[in-house]
């Protein structure tokens, strides 16, 4: 998914190639970019979606977020799985999978990052922080 062809001189000159590659103890961390000019947080972008600036720096996410939308997918898998849009605490939105029964994931549920990248699909995997208390 990431290209490792850029050398350190190119990265220091502002190239974003390889910037989001977690190394060392942060291998299971989620990294995101923040715009130097307007402060907008984003996930896997080359330009800021607000000011179109290219001066982005990488930060480490705390790994907590809120489910904004979740849907159950039955295509190309032996069993049903969910695909969710997670709004992270830092302000960016990422598509990922929440562990648990697919019909048990709802908007507003709090989640925490479990694995930075699913080995099969290449998307982040989350788990519910607490079981929701539902009336029905």
Coordinates of C-alpha atoms in Angstrom, one line a residue:
X1 CA 0.0 0.0 0.0
X2 CA 2.9 2.4 0.8
X3 CA 5.9 3.1 -1.5
X4 CA 9.3 2.9 0.1
X5 CA 11.1 4.4 -2.9
X6 CA 11.6 7.9 -1.5
X7 CA 14.9 8.6 0.2
X8 CA 15.4 10.7 3.3
X9 CA 16.4 13.8 1.3
X10 CA 13.1 13.7 -0.6
X11 CA 11.1 13.3 2.6
X12 CA 12.9 16.2 4.2
X13 CA 12.1 18.3 1.2
X14 CA 8.4 17.9 1.8
X15 CA 7.6 14.7 -0.1
X16 CA 4.8 12.8 1.5
X17 CA 5.9 9.4 0.2
X18 CA 6.5 7.0 3.1
X19 CA 5.5 9.6 5.7
X20 CA 2.7 7.5 7.1
X21 CA 4.7 4.3 7.5
X22 CA 4.7 3.3 11.2
X23 CA 8.1 2.1 12.4
X24 CA 9.5 0.8 15.7
X25 CA 7.1 0.7 18.7
X26 CA 4.4 2.6 16.8
X27 CA 3.8 -0.3 14.4
X28 CA 0.1 -0.7 15.6
X29 CA -0.5 3.0 15.8
X30 CA -2.7 5.0 13.5
X31 CA -0.9 7.9 11.9
X32 CA -2.6 10.9 10.3
X33 CA -1.6 14.2 8.8
X34 CA -2.3 17.7 10.0
X35 CA -2.0 20.8 7.8
X36 CA 0.6 23.3 9.0
X37 CA -1.4 26.3 7.7
X38 CA -5.0 25.7 8.8
X39 CA -4.6 22.8 11.3
X40 CA -7.1 20.5 9.6
X41 CA -6.6 16.8 10.5
X42 CA -6.8 14.2 7.7
X43 CA -6.1 10.6 6.9
X44 CA -4.0 9.5 3.9
X45 CA -4.1 12.8 1.9
X46 CA -1.6 14.5 -0.3
X47 CA -3.2 18.0 0.0
X48 CA -5.3 19.6 2.7
X49 CA -9.0 19.4 1.7
X50 CA -9.7 22.8 3.3
X51 CA -6.8 25.1 2.1
X52 CA -5.2 22.9 -0.5
X53 CA -1.9 23.2 1.2
X54 CA 0.8 20.6 0.8
X55 CA 2.8 21.3 4.0
X56 CA 1.5 18.4 6.1
X57 CA 3.1 16.8 9.1
X58 CA 2.4 13.4 10.6
X59 CA 0.9 12.8 14.1
X60 CA 0.0 9.7 16.1
X61 CA -3.6 9.2 16.9
X62 CA -4.9 8.4 20.3
X63 CA -6.9 5.6 18.7
X64 CA -10.3 6.5 20.1
X65 CA -13.3 7.6 18.1
X66 CA -17.1 7.5 17.5
X67 CA -19.0 5.5 14.9
X68 CA -20.7 7.9 12.5
X69 CA -22.1 5.4 10.1
X70 CA -22.1 1.6 9.9
X71 CA -23.4 -0.8 7.3
X72 CA -23.4 -4.6 7.0
X73 CA -21.7 -6.0 3.8
X74 CA -22.5 -9.5 2.5
X75 CA -20.5 -9.3 -0.7
X76 CA -17.1 -11.0 -1.4
X77 CA -17.0 -12.6 2.1
X78 CA -18.1 -16.0 3.5
X79 CA -19.8 -14.2 6.4
X80 CA -21.4 -10.8 6.9
X81 CA -19.0 -8.0 8.1
X82 CA -19.5 -4.4 8.9
X83 CA -17.9 -1.3 7.3
X84 CA -18.0 1.8 9.4
X85 CA -17.0 5.4 9.2
X86 CA -15.2 6.4 12.4
X87 CA -14.7 10.0 13.5
X88 CA -11.5 10.0 15.4
X89 CA -10.9 12.2 18.5
X90 CA -8.5 14.3 16.5
X91 CA -11.2 15.3 14.0
X92 CA -10.5 13.2 10.9
X93 CA -12.8 10.4 9.5
X94 CA -11.6 7.0 8.6
X95 CA -13.3 3.9 7.1
X96 CA -12.7 0.7 9.1
X97 CA -14.2 -2.4 10.6
X98 CA -15.6 -2.7 14.1
X99 CA -15.2 -6.1 15.8
X100 CA -18.4 -7.6 17.0
X101 CA -21.8 -8.7 15.6
X102 CA -22.4 -6.6 12.5
X103 CA -25.9 -5.7 13.5
X104 CA -24.8 -4.6 16.9
X105 CA -22.7 -1.6 15.7
X106 CA -24.6 1.7 15.7
X107 CA -24.0 5.4 15.2
X108 CA -22.7 7.0 18.3
X109 CA -20.9 3.9 19.7
X110 CA -17.4 4.7 21.1
X111 CA -14.6 2.6 19.7
X112 CA -10.9 2.1 20.2
X113 CA -8.2 1.1 17.7
X114 CA -7.4 -2.6 17.9
X115 CA -5.1 -3.0 14.9
X116 CA -3.8 -0.3 12.6
X117 CA -4.3 -2.4 9.5
X118 CA -6.3 -5.5 8.8
X119 CA -4.0 -8.0 7.0
X120 CA -6.6 -8.9 4.5
X121 CA -8.4 -5.7 3.7
X122 CA -5.8 -3.2 4.7
X123 CA -8.2 -1.1 6.8
X124 CA -8.1 -0.2 10.5
X125 CA -9.8 -2.5 12.9
X126 CA -11.6 -1.2 16.0
X127 CA -13.5 -2.7 19.0
X128 CA -16.3 -1.2 21.1
X129 CA -15.1 0.6 24.2
X130 CA -18.2 -0.3 26.3
X131 CA -21.3 -2.2 25.5
X132 CA -24.1 0.2 24.7
X133 CA -27.2 0.2 27.0
X134 CA -30.1 -0.1 24.7
X135 CA -33.8 -0.1 25.7
X136 CA -34.9 -2.5 23.0

